[in-house]
CSV table of C-alpha atoms and ligand atoms in Angstrom, one decimal:
chain,number,residue,atom,x,y,z
A,101,MET,CA,-4.6,14.3,24.4
A,102,ARG,CA,-5.0,16.1,21.1
A,103,PRO,CA,-8.2,14.7,19.7
A,104,THR,CA,-7.0,13.5,16.3
A,105,TRP,CA,-6.6,9.8,15.6
A,106,ALA,CA,-6.9,7.1,13.0
A,107,GLU,CA,-9.4,4.3,13.8
A,108,ILE,CA,-8.2,1.0,12.3
A,109,ASN,CA,-10.9,-1.6,12.0
A,110,LEU,CA,-9.2,-5.0,12.2
A,111,LYS,CA,-12.5,-6.7,11.6
A,112,ALA,CA,-12.8,-4.9,8.3
A,113,LEU,CA,-9.3,-5.9,7.5
A,114,SER,CA,-10.0,-9.6,8.0
A,115,GLN,CA,-13.2,-9.4,6.0
A,116,ASN,CA,-11.3,-7.8,3.1
A,117,PHE,CA,-8.6,-10.5,3.4
A,118,LEU,CA,-11.2,-13.3,3.4
A,119,ARG,CA,-12.9,-11.7,0.4
A,120,THR,CA,-9.6,-11.7,-1.4
A,121,THR,CA,-9.1,-15.4,-0.7
A,122,GLU,CA,-12.6,-16.1,-2.0
A,123,LEU,CA,-11.7,-14.3,-5.3
A,124,ILE,CA,-8.5,-16.4,-5.9
A,125,GLY,CA,-9.7,-19.8,-4.9
A,126,GLU,CA,-8.0,-22.4,-2.7
A,127,LYS,CA,-4.9,-23.1,-4.9
A,128,VAL,CA,-3.6,-19.6,-4.9
A,129,LYS,CA,-1.7,-18.2,-2.0
A,130,VAL,CA,-1.4,-14.6,-0.7
A,131,MET,CA,1.6,-12.4,-0.2
A,132,ALA,CA,-0.1,-9.5,1.7
A,133,ILE,CA,1.6,-6.2,0.9
A,134,VAL,CA,2.4,-4.3,4.1
A,135,LYS,CA,5.0,-1.8,2.9
A,136,ALA,CA,4.9,1.8,4.1
A,137,ASP,CA,3.6,0.7,7.5
A,138,ALA,CA,0.8,-1.2,5.8
A,139,TYR,CA,-0.2,1.8,3.8
A,140,GLY,CA,-0.4,3.8,7.0
A,141,HIS,CA,-2.4,1.3,9.0
A,142,GLY,CA,0.4,0.0,11.2
A,143,ALA,CA,2.4,-2.9,9.7
A,144,VAL,CA,2.8,-4.8,13.0
A,145,LYS,CA,-0.9,-4.9,14.0
A,146,VAL,CA,-2.0,-5.6,10.4
A,147,SER,CA,0.5,-8.4,9.9
A,148,GLN,CA,-0.3,-10.0,13.2
A,149,GLU,CA,-4.0,-9.9,12.3
A,150,LEU,CA,-3.3,-11.4,8.9
A,151,GLN,CA,-0.9,-14.0,10.3
A,152,GLU,CA,-3.9,-15.2,12.5
A,153,LEU,CA,-5.8,-15.7,9.2
A,154,GLU,CA,-2.9,-17.8,7.9
A,155,CYS,CA,-1.6,-15.3,5.4
A,156,HIS,CA,1.1,-17.2,3.5
A,157,MET,CA,3.7,-14.5,3.0
A,158,PHE,CA,4.3,-10.8,3.4
A,159,GLY,CA,5.7,-8.2,1.0
A,160,VAL,CA,7.5,-5.0,2.1
A,161,ALA,CA,9.7,-2.4,0.4
A,162,THR,CA,12.7,-2.2,2.7
A,163,VAL,CA,14.9,-4.3,5.1
A,164,ASP,CA,13.9,-2.0,8.0
A,165,GLU,CA,10.2,-2.7,7.3
A,166,ALA,CA,10.9,-6.5,7.2
A,167,MET,CA,12.9,-6.3,10.5
A,168,GLU,CA,10.1,-4.5,12.2
A,169,LEU,CA,7.8,-7.5,11.4
A,170,ARG,CA,10.4,-10.1,12.5
A,171,HIS,CA,10.9,-8.3,15.8
A,172,SER,CA,7.1,-8.4,16.4
A,173,GLY,CA,6.9,-12.1,15.9
A,174,ILE,CA,6.0,-12.5,12.2
A,175,LYS,CA,7.3,-15.9,11.2
A,176,ALA,CA,6.0,-16.2,7.7
A,177,PRO,CA,8.3,-15.5,4.7
A,178,ILE,CA,8.9,-11.8,4.0
A,179,VAL,CA,9.9,-10.6,0.6
A,180,ILE,CA,11.7,-7.3,0.2
A,181,LEU,CA,10.2,-6.0,-3.0
A,182,SER,CA,12.3,-2.9,-3.7
A,183,GLY,CA,15.7,-4.6,-3.6
A,184,ILE,CA,18.5,-4.5,-1.0
A,185,CYS,CA,22.1,-3.3,-1.1
A,186,SER,CA,25.0,-5.7,-0.7
A,187,ASP,CA,25.7,-4.5,2.8
A,188,GLU,CA,22.2,-5.6,3.8
A,189,ILE,CA,22.7,-9.3,2.6
A,190,ASP,CA,23.9,-10.3,6.1
A,191,THR,CA,20.8,-9.0,7.9
A,192,VAL,CA,18.5,-10.5,5.3
A,193,VAL,CA,20.1,-14.0,5.5
A,194,LYS,CA,20.3,-14.0,9.3
A,195,ASN,CA,16.7,-13.0,9.6
A,196,ASN,CA,15.4,-15.4,7.0
A,197,LEU,CA,14.1,-12.6,4.7
A,198,THR,CA,13.7,-13.1,1.0
A,199,PRO,CA,15.5,-10.7,-1.3
A,200,VAL,CA,14.4,-9.8,-4.8
A,201,ALA,CA,16.9,-9.8,-7.7
A,202,PHE,CA,16.8,-7.7,-10.7
A,203,ASP,CA,20.4,-7.6,-11.9
A,204,THR,CA,23.2,-10.1,-12.3
A,205,GLN,CA,25.7,-8.1,-10.2
A,206,PHE,CA,23.5,-8.6,-7.1
A,207,LEU,CA,23.0,-12.3,-7.8
A,208,LYS,CA,26.7,-12.7,-7.9
A,209,GLU,CA,27.1,-11.0,-4.6
A,210,LEU,CA,24.4,-13.1,-3.1
A,211,ASN,CA,26.0,-16.2,-4.4
A,212,LYS,CA,29.4,-15.2,-3.0
A,213,TYR,CA,27.9,-14.5,0.4
A,214,ALA,CA,26.1,-17.8,0.4
A,215,GLY,CA,29.3,-19.6,-0.6
A,216,LYS,CA,31.4,-18.0,2.1
A,217,ASN,CA,28.8,-18.7,4.8
A,218,ASN,CA,28.2,-22.2,3.5
A,219,THR,CA,24.5,-21.7,3.0
A,220,LYS,CA,21.9,-21.5,0.2
A,221,ILE,CA,19.9,-18.3,-0.3
A,222,LYS,CA,16.5,-18.2,-1.8
A,223,TYR,CA,15.4,-15.2,-3.9
A,224,HIS,CA,12.6,-14.0,-6.2
A,225,LEU,CA,13.6,-13.0,-9.7
A,226,LYS,CA,11.9,-9.9,-10.9
A,227,VAL,CA,11.1,-9.7,-14.6
A,228,ASP,CA,10.2,-6.4,-16.3
A,229,THR,CA,7.4,-6.9,-18.8
A,230,GLY,CA,6.5,-3.3,-19.5
A,231,MET,CA,6.4,-1.3,-16.3
A,232,ASN,CA,10.0,-0.2,-17.1
A,233,ARG,CA,10.9,0.1,-13.5
A,234,LEU,CA,12.8,-2.7,-11.6
A,235,GLY,CA,13.4,-6.1,-13.2
A,236,PHE,CA,15.4,-8.1,-15.8
A,237,GLN,CA,14.0,-7.0,-19.2
A,238,SER,CA,11.9,-9.9,-20.4
A,239,ASN,CA,13.2,-9.6,-24.0
A,240,LYS,CA,16.8,-10.0,-22.8
A,241,LEU,CA,16.4,-12.8,-20.3
A,242,ASN,CA,18.5,-15.2,-22.4
A,243,GLU,CA,21.5,-12.9,-22.2
A,244,TYR,CA,21.4,-13.1,-18.4
A,245,PHE,CA,21.0,-16.8,-18.1
A,246,SER,CA,24.6,-17.6,-19.0
A,247,GLN,CA,25.7,-15.5,-16.0
A,248,ILE,CA,23.0,-16.8,-13.5
A,249,LEU,CA,23.3,-20.5,-14.4
A,250,THR,CA,26.7,-21.0,-12.8
A,251,LEU,CA,25.6,-19.5,-9.4
A,252,ASN,CA,25.2,-22.6,-7.4
A,253,ASN,CA,24.6,-21.2,-3.9
A,254,ILE,CA,21.4,-19.4,-4.6
A,255,ILE,CA,17.9,-20.8,-5.3
A,256,MET,CA,15.3,-19.1,-7.4
A,257,GLU,CA,12.3,-19.6,-5.2
A,258,GLY,CA,10.0,-17.3,-7.1
A,259,VAL,CA,9.7,-15.4,-10.3
A,260,PHE,CA,7.4,-12.4,-10.7
A,261,THR,CA,6.5,-9.3,-12.6
A,262,HIS,CA,4.6,-6.1,-11.8
A,263,LEU,CA,1.7,-4.9,-13.9
A,264,SER,CA,1.6,-1.2,-14.6
A,265,SER,CA,-2.0,-0.7,-15.9
A,266,ALA,CA,-4.3,-3.4,-14.5
A,267,ASP,CA,-6.8,-0.8,-13.3
A,268,CYS,CA,-7.0,1.0,-16.7
A,269,ASP,CA,-5.7,-0.8,-19.7
A,270,ASN,CA,-6.9,-4.4,-20.5
A,271,ALA,CA,-4.8,-4.8,-23.7
A,272,TYR,CA,-1.6,-3.7,-22.1
A,273,THR,CA,-2.2,-5.9,-19.1
A,274,ALA,CA,-2.9,-8.9,-21.3
A,275,GLU,CA,0.4,-8.2,-23.2
A,276,GLN,CA,2.4,-8.0,-19.9
A,277,ILE,CA,0.8,-11.3,-18.7
A,278,SER,CA,1.7,-13.0,-21.9
A,279,LEU,CA,5.3,-11.7,-21.8
A,280,PHE,CA,5.5,-13.0,-18.2
A,281,LYS,CA,4.3,-16.4,-19.2
A,282,GLU,CA,6.9,-16.6,-21.9
A,283,SER,CA,9.6,-15.6,-19.5
A,284,CYS,CA,8.5,-18.3,-17.0
A,285,LEU,CA,8.7,-20.9,-19.8
A,286,GLN,CA,12.2,-19.7,-20.7
A,287,ILE,CA,13.2,-19.9,-17.0
A,288,ASN,CA,11.8,-23.4,-16.7
A,289,ASP,CA,13.6,-24.5,-19.9
A,290,LYS,CA,16.9,-23.5,-18.3
A,291,GLY,CA,16.2,-25.9,-15.5
A,292,PHE,CA,14.9,-23.4,-12.8
A,293,LYS,CA,11.9,-24.7,-11.0
A,294,PRO,CA,10.6,-21.8,-8.8
A,295,SER,CA,7.8,-22.6,-6.3
A,296,TYR,CA,6.1,-19.3,-6.8
A,297,TYR,CA,4.9,-17.4,-9.9
A,298,HIS,CA,3.3,-14.1,-9.2
A,299,SER,CA,2.1,-10.9,-11.0
A,300,ALA,CA,-1.2,-9.7,-9.5
A,301,ASN,CA,-1.6,-6.5,-7.5
A,302,SER,CA,-5.1,-5.6,-6.2
A,303,ALA,CA,-6.4,-4.3,-9.6
A,304,ALA,CA,-5.2,-7.4,-11.5
A,305,LEU,CA,-6.4,-9.7,-8.8
A,306,GLN,CA,-9.9,-8.3,-9.2
A,307,ARG,CA,-10.0,-7.9,-12.9
A,308,PHE,CA,-7.7,-10.6,-14.5
A,309,LYS,CA,-8.0,-14.2,-13.3
A,310,GLN,CA,-5.1,-15.2,-15.6
A,311,SER,CA,-2.8,-12.9,-13.6
A,312,HIS,CA,-3.2,-15.0,-10.4
A,313,PHE,CA,-0.7,-17.8,-11.2
A,314,ASN,CA,-0.1,-19.5,-7.7
A,315,LEU,CA,0.5,-16.3,-5.6
A,316,VAL,CA,-1.1,-12.9,-5.6
A,317,ARG,CA,0.2,-9.6,-4.1
A,318,PRO,CA,-2.8,-7.5,-2.9
A,319,GLY,CA,-2.1,-4.3,-1.1
A,320,ILE,CA,-4.7,-1.6,-1.3
A,321,MET,CA,-7.7,-4.0,-1.5
A,322,ILE,CA,-7.0,-5.5,1.9
A,323,TYR,CA,-7.2,-1.9,3.3
A,324,GLY,CA,-10.6,-1.6,1.6
A,325,ALA,CA,-9.9,1.1,-1.0
A,326,SER,CA,-9.7,1.4,-4.8
A,327,ALA,CA,-12.0,-1.6,-5.3
A,328,ALA,CA,-13.4,-2.5,-8.7
A,329,GLU,CA,-17.1,-1.5,-8.9
A,330,ASP,CA,-18.6,-5.0,-8.3
A,331,ILE,CA,-16.2,-5.9,-5.4
A,332,PHE,CA,-17.4,-4.8,-2.0
A,333,LEU,CA,-14.7,-4.1,0.5
A,334,HIS,CA,-14.8,-2.4,3.9
A,335,PRO,CA,-12.7,0.7,4.6
A,336,VAL,CA,-10.2,-0.1,7.3
A,337,MET,CA,-9.0,3.4,8.3
A,338,LYS,CA,-11.2,6.2,9.5
A,339,LEU,CA,-9.3,9.4,10.1
A,340,LYS,CA,-11.0,11.4,12.8
A,341,THR,CA,-10.8,14.6,14.8
A,342,ARG,CA,-13.0,16.8,17.0
A,343,ILE,CA,-14.0,20.4,16.7
A,344,ILE,CA,-11.9,22.7,19.0
A,345,GLN,CA,-13.4,26.1,18.1
A,346,ILE,CA,-16.6,27.4,16.5
A,347,LYS,CA,-17.2,31.0,15.5
A,348,GLU,CA,-19.3,33.2,13.2
A,349,ILE,CA,-17.6,35.5,10.8
A,350,PRO,CA,-19.1,38.3,8.7
A,351,LYS,CA,-19.2,38.5,4.9
A,352,GLY,CA,-15.9,39.6,3.5
A,353,SER,CA,-13.7,37.8,6.2
A,354,ARG,CA,-10.6,36.1,5.0
A,355,VAL,CA,-9.8,32.7,6.3
A,356,SER,CA,-6.4,31.1,7.0
A,357,TYR,CA,-2.9,32.0,5.5
A,358,GLY,CA,-2.9,34.2,2.5
A,359,GLY,CA,-6.6,34.8,2.7
A,360,THR,CA,-7.4,32.5,-0.2
A,361,PHE,CA,-10.9,32.0,1.1
A,362,VAL,CA,-13.1,35.1,1.5
A,363,ALA,CA,-16.6,34.6,3.0
A,364,ASP,CA,-19.3,35.7,0.5
A,365,ARG,CA,-21.9,35.6,3.3
A,366,PRO,CA,-22.0,35.5,7.1
A,367,THR,CA,-20.4,32.2,7.7
A,368,LYS,CA,-20.2,29.8,10.6
A,369,ILE,CA,-16.8,28.1,10.8
A,370,ALA,CA,-15.2,25.3,12.9
A,371,VAL,CA,-11.5,24.7,13.5
A,372,LEU,CA,-10.1,21.2,13.5
A,373,PRO,CA,-6.8,20.1,15.0
A,374,ILE,CA,-5.3,18.3,12.0
A,375,GLY,CA,-3.0,19.7,9.3
A,376,TYR,CA,-0.5,18.8,6.7
A,377,ALA,CA,2.0,17.7,9.4
A,378,ASP,CA,-0.5,14.9,10.2
A,379,GLY,CA,-0.7,13.9,6.6
A,380,TYR,CA,-3.8,16.0,5.7
A,381,SER,CA,-2.4,17.2,2.4
A,382,ARG,CA,-2.0,21.0,1.8
A,383,HIS,CA,-3.4,20.2,-1.7
A,384,LEU,CA,-6.7,19.8,0.1
A,385,SER,CA,-6.8,23.6,0.7
A,386,ASN,CA,-10.2,24.9,-0.4
A,387,LYS,CA,-10.9,21.5,-1.9
A,388,GLY,CA,-11.3,18.9,0.9
A,389,LEU,CA,-14.6,17.7,2.3
A,390,VAL,CA,-15.1,16.4,5.8
A,391,SER,CA,-18.0,14.3,7.2
A,392,LEU,CA,-20.0,15.3,10.2
A,393,LYS,CA,-23.6,15.0,11.3
A,394,ASN,CA,-24.3,12.7,8.4
A,395,THR,CA,-23.4,15.3,5.8
A,396,THR,CA,-20.3,16.9,4.4
A,397,ALA,CA,-18.7,20.3,5.0
A,398,PRO,CA,-16.0,22.0,2.9
A,399,VAL,CA,-12.4,22.8,4.0
A,400,ILE,CA,-12.0,26.5,3.5
A,401,GLY,CA,-8.7,28.4,3.2
A,402,GLN,CA,-5.2,26.9,3.3
A,403,VAL,CA,-4.6,23.7,5.2
A,404,CYS,CA,-2.1,24.7,8.0
A,405,MET,CA,0.6,22.6,9.6
A,406,ASP,CA,-1.6,21.6,12.6
A,407,LEU,CA,-5.1,22.9,11.8
A,408,ILE,CA,-7.8,23.2,9.2
A,409,ILE,CA,-11.0,25.3,9.1
A,410,ILE,CA,-14.3,24.1,7.7
A,411,ASP,CA,-17.5,25.9,6.8
A,412,ILE,CA,-20.4,24.6,8.9
A,413,THR,CA,-23.0,27.3,8.0
A,414,GLU,CA,-25.3,24.6,6.4
A,415,VAL,CA,-24.8,21.9,9.1
A,416,GLN,CA,-27.4,21.8,11.9
A,417,ASP,CA,-26.6,21.4,15.6
A,418,VAL,CA,-22.8,21.4,15.5
A,419,LYS,CA,-21.2,21.7,19.0
A,420,LEU,CA,-17.7,22.1,20.3
A,421,GLY,CA,-16.1,18.6,20.7
A,422,ASP,CA,-18.2,17.0,17.9
A,423,GLU,CA,-16.5,14.3,16.0
A,424,VAL,CA,-15.5,14.9,12.4
A,425,VAL,CA,-14.4,12.2,9.9
A,426,LEU,CA,-11.7,13.3,7.5
A,427,PHE,CA,-12.1,10.2,5.4
A,428,GLY,CA,-13.2,6.6,5.7
A,429,ASP,CA,-17.0,6.7,6.2
A,430,GLU,CA,-19.9,6.6,3.7
A,431,ASN,CA,-19.9,10.4,3.2
A,432,ILE,CA,-16.3,10.7,2.4
A,433,SER,CA,-14.3,7.7,1.3
A,434,VAL,CA,-10.6,7.9,0.9
A,435,ASP,CA,-11.0,7.3,-2.8
A,436,LYS,CA,-13.4,10.3,-3.1
A,437,LEU,CA,-11.1,12.6,-1.1
A,438,ALA,CA,-8.2,11.5,-3.3
A,439,SER,CA,-10.1,12.2,-6.5
A,440,LEU,CA,-10.7,15.8,-5.3
A,441,VAL,CA,-7.0,16.5,-5.4
A,442,ASP,CA,-5.9,14.3,-8.4
A,443,THR,CA,-4.2,11.7,-6.3
A,444,ILE,CA,-5.0,8.1,-5.2
A,445,SER,CA,-6.1,6.6,-2.0
A,446,TYR,CA,-2.7,5.0,-1.6
A,447,GLU,CA,-1.1,8.4,-1.1
A,448,LEU,CA,-3.6,9.8,1.4
A,449,LEU,CA,-3.4,6.6,3.5
A,450,SER,CA,0.3,6.3,3.5
A,451,ILE,CA,1.0,9.9,4.4
A,452,VAL,CA,-1.1,9.8,7.6
A,453,GLY,CA,1.6,11.1,10.0
A,454,LYS,CA,3.4,9.5,12.9
A,455,ARG,CA,1.8,12.2,15.1
A,456,VAL,CA,-1.6,10.6,14.6
A,457,PRO,CA,-2.2,7.7,17.0
A,458,ARG,CA,-3.7,4.5,15.5
A,459,VAL,CA,-6.6,3.2,17.6
A,460,TYR,CA,-7.3,-0.5,16.8
A,461,LEU,CA,-10.9,-1.7,17.0
B,728,PLP,C1,2.9,-2.2,-3.8
B,728,PLP,C2,3.0,-3.4,-4.6
B,728,PLP,C3,1.9,-4.3,-4.7
B,728,PLP,C4,0.5,-4.0,-4.2
B,728,PLP,O1,-0.2,-3.1,-5.0
B,728,PLP,P1,-1.7,-2.8,-4.8
B,728,PLP,O2,-2.1,-2.0,-5.9
B,728,PLP,O3,-1.7,-2.0,-3.5
B,728,PLP,O4,-2.4,-4.0,-4.6
B,728,PLP,C5,2.1,-5.4,-5.4
B,728,PLP,N1,3.3,-5.7,-6.0
B,728,PLP,C6,4.4,-4.9,-5.9
B,728,PLP,C7,5.7,-5.2,-6.5
B,728,PLP,C8,4.2,-3.7,-5.2
B,728,PLP,O5,5.3,-2.8,-5.1
């Protein structure tokens, strides 16, 4: 077997989940966000583990993601956050999935389907309070009500918004939360009595108690990344490989495609069997750091499709077959690696490729 794998620590996952429930208190429930294959961790295993911990609800982006969970025995409600098309309504209803609504046309279609099939369909209404992405615009809610109020076969089970800047802008976040509260009041005034009100992603959950309402939607924090400074979480994924070749090259040698790295001294290099086709981004060329022997070593030259090269001149006692951590230990967290190439942990986690087996601990 090619020695490149992602170790997924389910103990760390449950510790992070329990830490999350401590932060929100007993009255608030959790919709764990497991979209994009649980940010690369494997949605089935992650959801099964969280179901054991009595996670109340799950959130995914697409119907396919929801169906994967249903097929693997997840019984909890599953909300499809990025919306569905009308030809997916049938699958959604038959599998007891929860659609999100952000326009009246969709609600009419949902209502029509429910009427035809003599059923009631629950949905979550999404309100746009300043992300300017999906959602009914909060300042125009009243215009929509006249159209929604007559739809008797559908039930607004939840109302929610998404906060754009909870990690970086307190004033804007406070404004969004306040617009959301106003929207909820308007919705209640019209006679809707949703069971769930939610707005908090991980950053809001950690930094804004007033964003919790009665349901929170943590994603990245249950995977142990992007935590606020005072909140200790455990990294769940460790991306690992083993050295498959070691060699010494003289000063002036060019390394990898295009010769973007030129050795300025006699250099000891090691080759690792992981590349951009495994989700080790090509942006990490000449910028990435890996962890081995309790220190770090730089990625030199271009990241190839299946291989990278590291400089181990300064690292003692390196042998063929030694284990190397690409991210996820104390020397190189996924947040640190992401910061080296101007991205976020979310991206580096969710791009870990299909070719990389997940090994669950
Ligand atoms: C992805 C997502 C979340 C989770 O965000 P994190 O920052 O990972 O906690 C919450 N809500 C919605 C609507 C999302 O799309």
